[in-house]
XYZ file of C-alpha atoms in Angstrom:
223
model
C 146.015 96.005 80.002
C 146.941 97.914 83.195
C 144.917 101.009 81.973
C 142.065 98.961 81.399
C 142.532 97.437 84.607
C 142.855 100.830 86.220
C 139.626 101.881 84.237
C 137.675 99.084 85.694
C 138.862 99.597 89.305
C 137.774 103.091 89.258
C 134.406 102.219 87.891
C 133.907 99.797 90.464
C 135.290 102.466 92.994
C 132.570 104.962 91.844
C 129.949 102.403 92.256
C 131.026 101.456 95.499
C 131.030 105.313 96.653
C 127.627 105.997 94.993
C 125.800 102.966 96.749
C 127.544 104.104 100.105
C 126.334 107.479 99.708
C 122.892 106.078 99.222
C 122.811 103.910 102.354
C 124.258 106.579 104.321
C 121.182 108.886 103.105
C 118.781 105.971 103.931
C 120.465 105.333 107.494
C 120.115 109.330 108.300
C 116.619 109.371 107.020
C 115.955 106.512 109.274
C 117.760 107.769 112.332
C 117.043 111.446 112.386
C 114.319 112.732 114.693
C 112.122 114.255 112.002
C 111.578 111.171 109.769
C 108.239 110.685 108.428
C 105.500 109.002 110.295
C 103.674 106.071 108.793
C 101.460 103.882 111.221
C 99.031 101.267 110.229
C 96.158 100.317 112.810
C 93.840 97.442 112.233
C 90.395 96.641 113.430
C 88.488 95.096 115.153
C 90.092 96.793 118.358
C 90.540 94.964 121.325
C 88.034 96.271 123.930
C 89.735 98.095 126.697
C 88.893 100.989 129.113
C 90.012 104.545 127.551
C 88.934 106.622 130.304
C 92.555 107.236 130.953
C 93.343 108.930 127.564
C 90.669 111.713 128.540
C 91.689 111.820 132.320
C 94.985 110.444 132.800
C 94.302 110.132 136.642
C 91.564 107.421 135.618
C 94.015 104.729 135.151
C 93.891 103.842 138.811
C 90.472 105.220 139.678
C 88.253 103.680 137.144
C 86.491 100.729 138.091
C 84.839 99.738 135.197
C 84.954 95.864 133.691
C 87.251 96.544 130.828
C 90.876 96.113 130.902
C 92.813 99.125 131.854
C 96.049 100.659 130.625
C 96.096 98.382 127.682
C 97.649 100.048 124.361
C 95.053 99.101 121.420
C 94.098 99.936 117.747
C 91.279 102.564 119.063
C 93.419 103.719 121.852
C 96.113 104.806 119.610
C 93.707 106.160 117.079
C 92.060 108.558 120.007
C 95.522 109.640 120.804
C 95.984 110.668 117.336
C 92.847 112.642 117.118
C 93.711 114.145 120.412
C 96.932 115.295 119.634
C 95.172 118.097 117.364
C 96.624 121.379 118.317
C 94.905 124.229 116.008
C 92.655 122.441 113.423
C 90.896 119.167 112.867
C 89.071 119.082 109.159
C 87.036 115.542 109.692
C 85.424 114.112 106.565
C 83.634 111.061 107.476
C 80.487 108.966 106.113
C 78.970 107.916 109.511
C 79.798 109.263 112.748
C 78.049 107.525 115.806
C 80.886 106.396 118.085
C 80.641 108.276 121.265
C 84.243 108.212 122.307
C 84.992 109.703 119.072
C 82.423 112.442 119.507
C 83.941 113.031 123.125
C 87.266 113.374 121.608
C 86.312 115.897 119.169
C 84.248 118.023 121.681
C 87.275 118.089 124.033
C 89.347 119.662 121.265
C 86.679 122.079 120.606
C 86.667 122.924 124.230
C 90.330 123.807 123.842
C 89.601 126.184 121.247
C 90.685 124.013 118.227
C 89.431 124.851 114.959
C 87.010 121.983 113.636
C 85.209 121.487 110.550
C 83.108 118.266 109.920
C 81.960 116.888 106.389
C 79.583 114.220 106.549
C 76.775 112.307 104.125
C 73.448 114.253 104.365
C 71.289 110.667 104.914
C 73.631 109.385 107.583
C 73.803 112.627 109.729
C 70.229 112.251 110.999
C 70.246 108.231 111.289
C 69.585 107.182 115.065
C 72.629 107.260 117.342
C 74.446 109.770 115.042
C 76.558 112.313 116.686
C 76.775 114.877 114.013
C 73.791 116.939 115.883
C 75.368 116.904 118.955
C 78.689 118.387 117.576
C 76.060 121.188 115.869
C 74.536 122.032 119.366
C 78.495 122.290 120.782
C 79.030 124.902 118.073
C 80.779 122.894 115.766
C 80.723 123.803 112.280
C 79.027 121.196 110.256
C 78.184 120.667 106.512
C 76.338 117.795 104.907
C 77.133 116.770 101.135
C 74.365 117.976 99.170
C 75.372 115.566 96.112
C 72.985 112.868 94.868
C 75.643 110.270 95.599
C 77.147 108.919 99.220
C 79.608 110.944 100.646
C 81.832 108.174 101.516
C 85.169 109.413 102.691
C 86.693 108.585 105.725
C 89.659 110.664 106.917
C 90.884 113.587 109.143
C 93.598 115.827 108.636
C 95.233 117.116 111.906
C 96.911 120.554 111.892
C 97.094 120.562 108.293
C 100.030 118.109 108.414
C 98.901 114.394 109.579
C 96.761 112.463 107.663
C 94.086 109.725 109.097
C 92.431 107.602 106.383
C 91.470 104.152 105.874
C 87.966 101.913 105.834
C 86.923 102.975 109.274
C 83.573 104.754 109.877
C 83.860 106.366 113.184
C 81.006 103.915 114.696
C 81.084 101.598 117.508
C 80.602 98.392 114.974
C 83.730 99.489 112.859
C 85.703 99.769 115.803
C 84.388 96.337 117.762
C 83.468 94.457 114.579
C 84.486 95.167 111.613
C 87.921 94.104 109.928
C 88.936 97.591 109.071
C 92.084 99.581 108.581
C 93.521 103.191 109.217
C 96.730 104.776 107.642
C 98.303 107.591 109.911
C 100.857 109.550 107.962
C 102.464 113.022 107.901
C 104.038 112.538 104.344
C 103.455 116.006 102.594
C 102.606 114.264 99.046
C 99.956 112.164 100.743
C 98.641 114.938 103.084
C 98.559 117.562 100.677
C 95.784 116.144 98.096
C 93.383 115.430 100.917
C 93.745 118.880 102.216
C 92.814 120.087 98.645
C 89.838 117.481 98.535
C 88.491 118.356 101.904
C 88.561 122.354 100.909
C 86.875 121.407 97.808
C 83.938 119.917 99.119
C 83.838 122.184 101.737
C 83.394 125.115 99.534
C 80.871 122.888 97.197
C 78.610 122.414 99.991
C 78.699 125.905 101.901
C 74.640 126.448 102.612
C 74.904 129.983 101.375
C 76.151 128.967 97.779
C 73.155 126.375 97.253
C 70.580 128.428 98.796
C 71.421 131.506 96.802
C 71.491 129.184 93.551
C 67.959 128.036 94.720
C 66.751 131.399 95.059
C 67.787 132.150 91.719
C 65.778 129.653 89.942
C 62.693 131.009 87.888
C 59.164 130.766 89.681
C 57.160 128.224 88.531
C 54.292 129.390 86.213
C 51.244 127.083 86.549
C 49.543 126.544 82.881
C 46.645 128.493 82.288
C 43.260 126.878 81.734
């Protein structure tokens, strides 16, 4: 009887130790400085001045009628974009928001490598910022597929993913119920990097122009 009791006690002790180790590991993962980033932003965003995000001194010198110094979903989104230090891969269906365009242009002026992939039909709509980006020298490719290129994601420095339902438009930011997920979980970031690179190669203008050059010339029917 005492032997069985000892075995039971040892078994319970082993379970307790195992649970303690798991709990300690969970706490360490939560407390360590390098724990994964996971952030969710919801829209529509409160309207507020974002000038201080581009020019910190503007916090006390901007006299626009919007609230100042207010942290909103959009201001946090802007900060994530502007945190880019080396590369930004942007894959977005519609891009007409001027503050987001301003952020991308600011990154370009810093020497950040930027690639933009967008839908061919929505690249030329009224208010689209795609032409502005191209004029600035940013590399832009339009998807040539027969369906909409409806992705809305950005990869910052090959390590941070920003994705969700939000198009980069003023209406989406201020009027629609939208969401954005920001994460640096490698298992989530990696597939988006692969998808962007796949689409980037597929929509290389050199590739499909050369392909069309190889098509046989049309021979009209003789009469």
